[in-house]
One Martini backbone bead per residue (centre of mass of N, CA, C, O) as a GRO file, in nm:
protein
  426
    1UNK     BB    1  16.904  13.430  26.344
    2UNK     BB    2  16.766  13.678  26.236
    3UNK     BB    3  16.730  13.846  25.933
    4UNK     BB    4  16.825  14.130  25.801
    5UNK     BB    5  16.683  14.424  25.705
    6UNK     BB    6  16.785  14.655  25.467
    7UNK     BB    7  16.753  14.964  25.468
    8UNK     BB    8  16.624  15.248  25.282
    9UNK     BB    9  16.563  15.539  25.012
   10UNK     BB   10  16.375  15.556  24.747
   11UNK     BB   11  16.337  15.862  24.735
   12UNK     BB   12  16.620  15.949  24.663
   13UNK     BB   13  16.675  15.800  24.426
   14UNK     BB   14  16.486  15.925  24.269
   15UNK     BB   15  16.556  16.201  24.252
   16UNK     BB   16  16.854  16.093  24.094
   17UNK     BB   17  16.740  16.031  23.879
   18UNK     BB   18  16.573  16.312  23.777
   19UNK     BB   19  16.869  16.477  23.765
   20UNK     BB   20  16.980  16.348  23.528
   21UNK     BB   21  16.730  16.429  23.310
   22UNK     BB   22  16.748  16.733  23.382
   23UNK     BB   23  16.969  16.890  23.604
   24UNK     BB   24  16.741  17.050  23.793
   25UNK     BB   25  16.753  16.969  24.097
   26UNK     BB   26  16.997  17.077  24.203
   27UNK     BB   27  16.892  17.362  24.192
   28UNK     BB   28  16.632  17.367  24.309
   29UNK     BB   29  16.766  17.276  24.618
   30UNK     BB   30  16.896  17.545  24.636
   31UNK     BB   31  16.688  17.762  24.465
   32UNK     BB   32  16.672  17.936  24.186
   33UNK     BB   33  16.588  18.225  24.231
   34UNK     BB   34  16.851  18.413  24.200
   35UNK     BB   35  16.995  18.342  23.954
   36UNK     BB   36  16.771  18.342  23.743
   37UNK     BB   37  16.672  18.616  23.802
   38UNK     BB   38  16.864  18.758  23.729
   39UNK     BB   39  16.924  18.655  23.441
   40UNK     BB   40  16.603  18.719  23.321
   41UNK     BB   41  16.629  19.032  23.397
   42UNK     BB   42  16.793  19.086  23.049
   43UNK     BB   43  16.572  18.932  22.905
   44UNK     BB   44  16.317  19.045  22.929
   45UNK     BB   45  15.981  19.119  22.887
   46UNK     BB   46  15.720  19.343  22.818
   47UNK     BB   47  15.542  19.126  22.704
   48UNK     BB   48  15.293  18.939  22.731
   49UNK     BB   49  15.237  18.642  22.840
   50UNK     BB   50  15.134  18.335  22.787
   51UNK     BB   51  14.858  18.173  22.872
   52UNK     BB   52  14.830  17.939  23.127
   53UNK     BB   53  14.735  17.717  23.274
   54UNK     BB   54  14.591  17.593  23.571
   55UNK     BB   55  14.677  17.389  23.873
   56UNK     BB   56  14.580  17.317  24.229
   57UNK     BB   57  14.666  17.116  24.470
   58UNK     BB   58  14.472  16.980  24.676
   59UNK     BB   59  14.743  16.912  24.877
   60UNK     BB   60  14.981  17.148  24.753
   61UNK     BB   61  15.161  17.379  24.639
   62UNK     BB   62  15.409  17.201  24.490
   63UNK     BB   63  15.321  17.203  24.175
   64UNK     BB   64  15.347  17.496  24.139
   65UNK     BB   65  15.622  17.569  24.239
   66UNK     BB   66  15.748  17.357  24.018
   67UNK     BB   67  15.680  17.568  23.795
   68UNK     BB   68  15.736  17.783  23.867
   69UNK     BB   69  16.098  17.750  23.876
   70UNK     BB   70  16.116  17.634  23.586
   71UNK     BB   71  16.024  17.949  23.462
   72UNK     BB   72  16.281  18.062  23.553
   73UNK     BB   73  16.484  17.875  23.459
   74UNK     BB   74  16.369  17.983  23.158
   75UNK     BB   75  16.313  18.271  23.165
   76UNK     BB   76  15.983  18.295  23.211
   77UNK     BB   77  15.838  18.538  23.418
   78UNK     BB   78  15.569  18.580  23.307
   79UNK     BB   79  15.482  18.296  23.387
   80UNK     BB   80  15.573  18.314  23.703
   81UNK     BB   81  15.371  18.507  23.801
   82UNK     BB   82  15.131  18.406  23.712
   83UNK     BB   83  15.122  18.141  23.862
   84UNK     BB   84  15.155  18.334  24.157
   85UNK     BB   85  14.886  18.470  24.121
   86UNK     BB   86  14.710  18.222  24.143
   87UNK     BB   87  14.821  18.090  24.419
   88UNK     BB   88  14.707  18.309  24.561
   89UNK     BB   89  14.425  18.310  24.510
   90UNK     BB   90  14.435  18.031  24.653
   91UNK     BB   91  14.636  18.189  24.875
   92UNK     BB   92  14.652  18.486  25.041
   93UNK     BB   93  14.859  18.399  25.272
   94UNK     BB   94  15.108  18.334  25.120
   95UNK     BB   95  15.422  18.402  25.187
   96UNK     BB   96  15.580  18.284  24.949
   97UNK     BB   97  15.444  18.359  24.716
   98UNK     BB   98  15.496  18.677  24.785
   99UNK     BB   99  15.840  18.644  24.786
  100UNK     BB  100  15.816  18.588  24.468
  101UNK     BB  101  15.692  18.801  24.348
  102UNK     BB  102  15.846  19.044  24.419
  103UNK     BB  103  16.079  18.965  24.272
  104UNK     BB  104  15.963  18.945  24.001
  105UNK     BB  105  15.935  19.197  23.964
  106UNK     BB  106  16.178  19.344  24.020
  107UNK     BB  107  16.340  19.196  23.771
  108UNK     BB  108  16.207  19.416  23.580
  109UNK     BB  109  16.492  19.631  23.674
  110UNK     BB  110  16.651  19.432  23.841
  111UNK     BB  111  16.914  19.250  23.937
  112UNK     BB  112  16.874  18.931  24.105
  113UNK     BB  113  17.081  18.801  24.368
  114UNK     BB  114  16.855  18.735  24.604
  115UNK     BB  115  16.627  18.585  24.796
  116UNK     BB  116  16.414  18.849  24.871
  117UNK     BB  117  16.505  19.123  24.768
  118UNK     BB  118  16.272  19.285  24.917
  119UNK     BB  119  16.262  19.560  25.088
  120UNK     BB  120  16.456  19.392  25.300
  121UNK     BB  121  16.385  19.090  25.402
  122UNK     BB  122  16.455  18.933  25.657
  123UNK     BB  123  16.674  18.710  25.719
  124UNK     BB  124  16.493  18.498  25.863
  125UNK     BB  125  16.258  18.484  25.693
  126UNK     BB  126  16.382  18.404  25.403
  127UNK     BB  127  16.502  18.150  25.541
  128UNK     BB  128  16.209  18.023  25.639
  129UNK     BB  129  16.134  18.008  25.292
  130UNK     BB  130  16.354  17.854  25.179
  131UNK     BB  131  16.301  17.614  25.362
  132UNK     BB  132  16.003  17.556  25.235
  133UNK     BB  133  16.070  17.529  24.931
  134UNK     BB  134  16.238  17.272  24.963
  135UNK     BB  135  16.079  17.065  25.069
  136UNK     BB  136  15.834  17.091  24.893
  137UNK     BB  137  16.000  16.997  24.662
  138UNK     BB  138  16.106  16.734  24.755
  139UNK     BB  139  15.818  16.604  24.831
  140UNK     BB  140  15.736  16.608  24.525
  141UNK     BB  141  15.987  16.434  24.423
  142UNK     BB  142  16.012  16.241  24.669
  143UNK     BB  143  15.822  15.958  24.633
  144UNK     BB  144  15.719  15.692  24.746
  145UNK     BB  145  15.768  15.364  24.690
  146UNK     BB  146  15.547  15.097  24.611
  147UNK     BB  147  15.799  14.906  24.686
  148UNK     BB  148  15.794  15.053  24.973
  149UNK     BB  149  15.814  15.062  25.355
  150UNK     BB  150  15.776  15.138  25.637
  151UNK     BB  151  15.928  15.009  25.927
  152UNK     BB  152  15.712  15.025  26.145
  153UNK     BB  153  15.426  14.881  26.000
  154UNK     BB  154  15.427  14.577  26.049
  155UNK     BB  155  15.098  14.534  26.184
  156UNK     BB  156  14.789  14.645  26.234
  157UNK     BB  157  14.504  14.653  26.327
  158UNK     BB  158  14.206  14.636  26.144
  159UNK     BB  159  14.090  14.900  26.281
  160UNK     BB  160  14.348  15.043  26.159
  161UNK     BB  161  14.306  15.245  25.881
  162UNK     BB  162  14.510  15.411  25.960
  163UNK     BB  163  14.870  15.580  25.941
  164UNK     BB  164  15.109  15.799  26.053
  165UNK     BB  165  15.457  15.952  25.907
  166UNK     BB  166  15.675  16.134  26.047
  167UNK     BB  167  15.953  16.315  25.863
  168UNK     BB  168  16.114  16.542  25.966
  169UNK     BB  169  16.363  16.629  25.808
  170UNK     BB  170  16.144  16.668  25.548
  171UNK     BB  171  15.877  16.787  25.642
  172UNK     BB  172  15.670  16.503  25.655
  173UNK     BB  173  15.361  16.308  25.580
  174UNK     BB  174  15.242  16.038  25.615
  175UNK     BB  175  14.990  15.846  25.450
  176UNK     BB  176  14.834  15.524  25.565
  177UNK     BB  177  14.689  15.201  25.463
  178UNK     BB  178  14.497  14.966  25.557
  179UNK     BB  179  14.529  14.646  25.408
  180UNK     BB  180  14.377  14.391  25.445
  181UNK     BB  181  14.322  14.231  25.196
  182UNK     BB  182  14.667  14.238  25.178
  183UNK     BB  183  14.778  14.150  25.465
  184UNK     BB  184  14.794  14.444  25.617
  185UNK     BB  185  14.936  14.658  25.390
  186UNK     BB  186  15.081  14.927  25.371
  187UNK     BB  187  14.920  15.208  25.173
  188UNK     BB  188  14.989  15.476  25.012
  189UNK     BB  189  14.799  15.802  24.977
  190UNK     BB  190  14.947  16.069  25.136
  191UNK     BB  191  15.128  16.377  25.153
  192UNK     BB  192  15.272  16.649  25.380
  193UNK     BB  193  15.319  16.930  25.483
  194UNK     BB  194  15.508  17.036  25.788
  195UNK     BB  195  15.586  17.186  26.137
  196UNK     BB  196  15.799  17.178  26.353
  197UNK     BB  197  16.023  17.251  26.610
  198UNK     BB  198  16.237  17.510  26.647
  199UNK     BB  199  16.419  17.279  26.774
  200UNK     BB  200  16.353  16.981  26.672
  201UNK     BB  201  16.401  16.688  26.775
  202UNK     BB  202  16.419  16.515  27.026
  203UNK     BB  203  16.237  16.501  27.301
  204UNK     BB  204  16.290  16.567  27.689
  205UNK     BB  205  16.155  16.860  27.782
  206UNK     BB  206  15.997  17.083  27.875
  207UNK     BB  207  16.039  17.349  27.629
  208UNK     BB  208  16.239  17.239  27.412
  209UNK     BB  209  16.126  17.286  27.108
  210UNK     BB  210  16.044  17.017  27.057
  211UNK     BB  211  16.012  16.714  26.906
  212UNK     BB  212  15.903  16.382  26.901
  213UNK     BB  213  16.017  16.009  26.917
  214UNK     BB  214  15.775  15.779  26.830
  215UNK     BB  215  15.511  15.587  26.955
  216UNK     BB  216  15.171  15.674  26.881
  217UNK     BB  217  14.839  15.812  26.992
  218UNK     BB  218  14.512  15.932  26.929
  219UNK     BB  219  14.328  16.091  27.188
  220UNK     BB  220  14.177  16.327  27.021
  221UNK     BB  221  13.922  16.584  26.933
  222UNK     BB  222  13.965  16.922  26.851
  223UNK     BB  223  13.791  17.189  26.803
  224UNK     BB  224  13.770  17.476  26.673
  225UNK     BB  225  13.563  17.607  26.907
  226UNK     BB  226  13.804  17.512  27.164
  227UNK     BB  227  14.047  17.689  26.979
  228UNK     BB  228  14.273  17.873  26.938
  229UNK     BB  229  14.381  18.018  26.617
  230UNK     BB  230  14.621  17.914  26.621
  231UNK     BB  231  14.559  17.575  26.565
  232UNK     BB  232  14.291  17.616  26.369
  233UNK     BB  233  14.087  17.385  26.250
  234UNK     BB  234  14.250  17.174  26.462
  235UNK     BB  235  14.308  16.897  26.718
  236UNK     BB  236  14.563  16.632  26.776
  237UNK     BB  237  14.636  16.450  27.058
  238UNK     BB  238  14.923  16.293  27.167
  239UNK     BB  239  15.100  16.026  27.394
  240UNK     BB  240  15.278  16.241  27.523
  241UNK     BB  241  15.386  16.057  27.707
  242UNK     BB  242  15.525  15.732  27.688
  243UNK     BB  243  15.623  15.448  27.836
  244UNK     BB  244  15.927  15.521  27.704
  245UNK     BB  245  15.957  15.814  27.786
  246UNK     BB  246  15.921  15.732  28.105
  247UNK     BB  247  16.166  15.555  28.123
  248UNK     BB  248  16.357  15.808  27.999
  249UNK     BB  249  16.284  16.086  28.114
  250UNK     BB  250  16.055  16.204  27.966
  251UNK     BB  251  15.921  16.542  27.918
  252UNK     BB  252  15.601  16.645  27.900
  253UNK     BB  253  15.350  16.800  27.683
  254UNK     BB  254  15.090  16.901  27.423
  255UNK     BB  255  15.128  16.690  27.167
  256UNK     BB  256  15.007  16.826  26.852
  257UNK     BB  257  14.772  16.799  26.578
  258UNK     BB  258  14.748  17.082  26.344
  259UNK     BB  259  14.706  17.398  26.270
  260UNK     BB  260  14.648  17.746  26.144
  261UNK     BB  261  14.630  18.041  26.128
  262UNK     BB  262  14.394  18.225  25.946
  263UNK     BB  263  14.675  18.447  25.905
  264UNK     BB  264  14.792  18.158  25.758
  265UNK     BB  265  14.891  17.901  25.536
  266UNK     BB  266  15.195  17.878  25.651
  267UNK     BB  267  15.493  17.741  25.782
  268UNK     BB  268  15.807  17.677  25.912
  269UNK     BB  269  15.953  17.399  25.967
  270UNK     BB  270  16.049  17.578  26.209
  271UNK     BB  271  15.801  17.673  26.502
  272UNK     BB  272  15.710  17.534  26.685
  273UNK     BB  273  15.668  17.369  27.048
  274UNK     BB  274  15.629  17.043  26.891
  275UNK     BB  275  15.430  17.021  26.704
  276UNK     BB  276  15.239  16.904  26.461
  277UNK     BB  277  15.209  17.123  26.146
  278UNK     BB  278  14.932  17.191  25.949
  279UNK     BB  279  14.743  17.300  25.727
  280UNK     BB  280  14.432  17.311  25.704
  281UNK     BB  281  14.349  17.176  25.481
  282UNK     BB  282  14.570  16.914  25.552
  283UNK     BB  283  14.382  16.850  25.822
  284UNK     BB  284  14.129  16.795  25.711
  285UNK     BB  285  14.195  16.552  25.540
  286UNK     BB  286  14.338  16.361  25.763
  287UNK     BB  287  14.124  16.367  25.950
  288UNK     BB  288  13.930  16.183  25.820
  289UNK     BB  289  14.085  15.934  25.925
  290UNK     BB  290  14.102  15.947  26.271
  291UNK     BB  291  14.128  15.746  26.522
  292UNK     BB  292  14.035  15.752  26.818
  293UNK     BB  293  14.245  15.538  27.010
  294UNK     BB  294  14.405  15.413  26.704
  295UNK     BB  295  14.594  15.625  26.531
  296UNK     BB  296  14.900  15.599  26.453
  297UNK     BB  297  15.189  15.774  26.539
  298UNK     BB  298  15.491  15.822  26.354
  299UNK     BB  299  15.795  15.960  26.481
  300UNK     BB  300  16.101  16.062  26.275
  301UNK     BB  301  16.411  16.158  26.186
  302UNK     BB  302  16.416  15.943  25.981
  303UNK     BB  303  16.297  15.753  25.716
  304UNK     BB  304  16.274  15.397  25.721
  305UNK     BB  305  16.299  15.144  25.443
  306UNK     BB  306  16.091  14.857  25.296
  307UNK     BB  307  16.084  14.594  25.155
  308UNK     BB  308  15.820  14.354  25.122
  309UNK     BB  309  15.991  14.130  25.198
  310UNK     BB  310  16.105  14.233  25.433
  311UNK     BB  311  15.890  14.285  25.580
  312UNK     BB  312  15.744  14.028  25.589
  313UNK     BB  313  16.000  13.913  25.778
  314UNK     BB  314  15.996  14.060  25.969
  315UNK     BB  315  15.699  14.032  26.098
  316UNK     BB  316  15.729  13.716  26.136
  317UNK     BB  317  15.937  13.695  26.337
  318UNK     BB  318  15.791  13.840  26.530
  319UNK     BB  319  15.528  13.671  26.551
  320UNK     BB  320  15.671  13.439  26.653
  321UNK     BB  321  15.812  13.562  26.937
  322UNK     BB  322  15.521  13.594  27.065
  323UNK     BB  323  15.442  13.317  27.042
  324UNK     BB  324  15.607  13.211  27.212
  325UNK     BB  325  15.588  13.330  27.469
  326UNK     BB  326  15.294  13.236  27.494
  327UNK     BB  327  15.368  12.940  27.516
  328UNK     BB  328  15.531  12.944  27.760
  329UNK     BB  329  15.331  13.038  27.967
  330UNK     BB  330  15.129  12.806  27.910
  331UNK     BB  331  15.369  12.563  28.044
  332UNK     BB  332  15.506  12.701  28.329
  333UNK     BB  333  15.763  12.754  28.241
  334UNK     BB  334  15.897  12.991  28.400
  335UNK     BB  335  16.194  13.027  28.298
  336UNK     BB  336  16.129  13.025  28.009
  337UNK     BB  337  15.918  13.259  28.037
  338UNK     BB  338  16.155  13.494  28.122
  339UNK     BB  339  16.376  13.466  27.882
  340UNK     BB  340  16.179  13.694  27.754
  341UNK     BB  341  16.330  13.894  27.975
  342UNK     BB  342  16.465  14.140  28.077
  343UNK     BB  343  16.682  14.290  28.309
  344UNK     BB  344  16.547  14.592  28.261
  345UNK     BB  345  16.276  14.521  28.365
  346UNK     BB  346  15.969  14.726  28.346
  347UNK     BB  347  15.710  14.854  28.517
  348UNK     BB  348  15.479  15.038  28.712
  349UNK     BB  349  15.579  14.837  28.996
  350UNK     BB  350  15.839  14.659  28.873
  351UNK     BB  351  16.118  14.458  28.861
  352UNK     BB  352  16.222  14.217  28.724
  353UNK     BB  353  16.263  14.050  29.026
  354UNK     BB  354  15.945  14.096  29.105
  355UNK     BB  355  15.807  13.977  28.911
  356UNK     BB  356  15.957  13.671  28.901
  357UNK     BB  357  15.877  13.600  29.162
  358UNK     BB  358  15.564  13.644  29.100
  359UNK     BB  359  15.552  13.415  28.918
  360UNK     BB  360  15.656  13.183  29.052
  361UNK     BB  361  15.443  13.176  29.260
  362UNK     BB  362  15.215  13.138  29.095
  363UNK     BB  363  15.243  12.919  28.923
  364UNK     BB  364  15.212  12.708  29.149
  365UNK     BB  365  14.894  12.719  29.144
  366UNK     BB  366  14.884  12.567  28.805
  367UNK     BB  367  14.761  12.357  28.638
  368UNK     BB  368  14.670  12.577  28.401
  369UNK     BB  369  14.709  12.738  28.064
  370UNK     BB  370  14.560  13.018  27.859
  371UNK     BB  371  14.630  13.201  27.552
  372UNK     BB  372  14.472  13.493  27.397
  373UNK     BB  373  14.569  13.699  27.064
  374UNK     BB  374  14.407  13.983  26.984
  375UNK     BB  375  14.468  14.272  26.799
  376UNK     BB  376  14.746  14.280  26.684
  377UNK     BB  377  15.037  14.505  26.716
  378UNK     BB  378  15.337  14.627  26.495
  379UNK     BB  379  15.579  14.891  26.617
  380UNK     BB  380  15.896  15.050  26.528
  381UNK     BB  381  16.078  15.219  26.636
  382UNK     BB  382  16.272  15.531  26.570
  383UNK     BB  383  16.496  15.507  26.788
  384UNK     BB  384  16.823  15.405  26.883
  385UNK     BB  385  16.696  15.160  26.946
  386UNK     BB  386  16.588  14.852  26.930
  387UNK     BB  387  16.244  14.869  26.911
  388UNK     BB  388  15.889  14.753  26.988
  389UNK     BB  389  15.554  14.763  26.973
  390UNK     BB  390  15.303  14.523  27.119
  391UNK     BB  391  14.963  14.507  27.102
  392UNK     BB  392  14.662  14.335  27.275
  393UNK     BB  393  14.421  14.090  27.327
  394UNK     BB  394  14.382  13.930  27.660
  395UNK     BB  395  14.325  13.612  27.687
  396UNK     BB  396  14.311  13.506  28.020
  397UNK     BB  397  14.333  13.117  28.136
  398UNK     BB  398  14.222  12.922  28.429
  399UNK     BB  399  14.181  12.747  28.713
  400UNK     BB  400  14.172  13.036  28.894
  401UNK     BB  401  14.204  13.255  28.654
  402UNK     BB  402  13.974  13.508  28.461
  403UNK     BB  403  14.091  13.754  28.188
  404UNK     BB  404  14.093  14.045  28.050
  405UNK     BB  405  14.260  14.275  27.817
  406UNK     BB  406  14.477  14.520  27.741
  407UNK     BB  407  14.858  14.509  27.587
  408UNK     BB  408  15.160  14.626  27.642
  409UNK     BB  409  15.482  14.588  27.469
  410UNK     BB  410  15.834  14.632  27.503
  411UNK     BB  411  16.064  14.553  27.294
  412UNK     BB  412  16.411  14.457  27.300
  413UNK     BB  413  16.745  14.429  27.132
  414UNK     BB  414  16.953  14.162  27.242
  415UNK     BB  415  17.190  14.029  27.111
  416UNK     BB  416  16.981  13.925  26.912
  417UNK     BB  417  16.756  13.959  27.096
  418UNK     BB  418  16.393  13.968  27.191
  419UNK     BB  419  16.295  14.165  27.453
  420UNK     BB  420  16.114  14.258  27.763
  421UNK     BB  421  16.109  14.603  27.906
  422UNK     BB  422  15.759  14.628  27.904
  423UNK     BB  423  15.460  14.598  28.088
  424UNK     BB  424  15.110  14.658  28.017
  425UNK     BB  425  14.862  14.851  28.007
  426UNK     BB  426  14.656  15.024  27.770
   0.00000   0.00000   0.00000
């Protein structure tokens, strides 16, 4: 039996690092923002802040964020104003960074119990903006390690040039990139903030506001001339319901990767009615690596980590296991050859008994057979079950019958072995 690999944390690990360094993390999750504003509204001045630096990330907000809260928690609201109010210049529509400025404000003059005390602010607004505040530090603050990469992207074909991953939990998308130099590795390049379906993850059925969890890739690419407001700058639809979600009952459609309305900068961490929503900035940014047709788009509910050496073990051991499958055909010895499969397969027209029997059937007429497999890729399912799907060119030849295709096929882990559970056209 193949070694296990430990999946890890990578993320949180660092964060509890940095929090032991300044004390700070543990209140910054929590939003030190009542507690602060409240303390500091007792010392404020009224002299005017010394002018900070100011530098607003390209790829989002965290940053800044990250700085305003700093100068809170020092009690320094002048400064936190000032930053408050250039993240606006840079995002007018940006409402997190509004119900910032008015606290601040408001802390001139009485002291604030609470996030959001402006005005009376919606209890369930300011609950969706405290919540994306929460998620836009953590994910400033534990970015992945270098030498650990998600366990879903064991495989890309050459030509998938990058491939993203959703972790609702985090409310994050990270892009990474096939290194093919360097044997494959995938190659961490950034992440972005998210908004998932307004009840959280694993889509079961259509309406139920849910984002889907498996693998996934990009089907199109709608520019924003073809849709309404609401999409943003642009939407690229994924293959949701894939043949795993339709073997599982699952049903529903139109899950699209998209961005936000012209009069919103940012959405709540769950509004959505199951697509995965991005600012328009970082939609904009993600677009550029896209390739419709080819882009794996892989959603978890956490992602899990593997360290490189990991990776590579789990990565060979399963080509190792799909490349005896290959063998296995090729020697015609049937019963060898379906023991690689589930006695749960199917396909999209046969039952396992259907297909043994087919199989049966035809190697009786076969003298030889050749199979060869190019441009595979190999992705780890993220739900309950071990699951991992497996593309590939399959170049089959023999005496009597020679054809090309794409082929897809899901692996489960049964008994400590890897079987085959459906297998069909790609």
């Amino acid at each position: 039996m193949a070694k296990q690999a430990k999946t890890q944390t990578p993320v949180g690990k660092t964060a509890s690092k940095a929090g032991k360094k300044t004390g700070s993390s543990a209140s910054l999750a929590k939003l030190a923002a009542p507690v602060a504003l409240a303390t500091a509204a007792k010392v404020a001045s009224t002299a005017p802040a010394k002018r900070l630096p100011v530098t607003v990330s390209d790829s989002g907000p965290e940053a800044q964020l990250a700085k305003i809260f700093k100068e809170i928690e020092g009690n320094r609201l002048g400064n936190a104003l000032q930053l408050t109010e250039s993240l606006l210049q840079q995002h007018p529509n940006y409402r997190l960074a509004h119900l910032i400025r008015g606290d601040l404000l408001l802390a001139r003059t009485q002291p604030i119990q609470t996030f959001g005390a402006l005005n009376g602010a919606p209890a369930d607004k300011v609950a969706d903006l405290r919540a994306e505040a929460v998620v836009r530090l953590k994910g400033y603050r534990e970015k992945p390690e270098a030498n650990f990469v998600p366990r879903y992207l064991l495989q890309m074909q050459a030509d998938q040039r990058y491939a993203i991953v959703v972790d609702t939990k985090r409310s994050r998308l990270y892009l990474y990139e096939n290194d093919v130099a360097n044997g494959g590795r995938p190659r961490f390049v950034a992440d972005y903030y998210i908004t998932q379906g307004k009840l959280g993850a694993e889509k079961l059925v259509e309406g139920d506001k849910k984002t889907p969890v498996g693998v996934y890739h990009v089907t199109a690419n709608l520019p924003r001339q073809k849709l309404a407001d609401l999409y943003g700058s642009g939407a690229f639809p994924i293959n949701y319901p894939n043949e795993w979600d339709k073997q599982q009952g699952r049903k529903g459609s139109g899950i699209w990767l998209h961005g936000t309305p012209s009069d919103t900068f940012a959405r709540p961490p769950r509004a959505s009615d199951g697509c995965v929503v991005l600012t328009n900035q970082d939609l904009d940014a993600v677009a550029k690596n896209l390739q419709v047709g080819l882009t794996p788009v892989i959603i978890s509910n956490s992602v899990e980590w593997l360290s490189l050496d990991d990776w590579a073990r789990e990565r060979n051991d399963l080509n190792k296991t799909i490349d005896a499958w290959r063998a296995d055909w090729e020697s015609r010895d049937t019963d060898r050859y379906l023991r690689h499969y589930s006695k749960r397969f199917k396909s999209a027209e046969q039952n396992f008994d259907q297909f043994a029997a087919q199989k049966k059937q035809v190697n009786a007429g076969k003298e030889w057979i050749k199979v060869k497999l190019d441009n595979l890729s190999v992705f780890r399912n993220p739900g309950k079950e071990e699951v991992v799907v497996v593309t590939f060119d399959q170049d089959y030849r023999s005496n009597n019958l020679n054809n090309q295709m794409k082929k897809r096929q899901y692996w489960l882990r049964e008994d400590g072995k890897w079987k085959i559970i459906y297998e069909g056209s790609a």
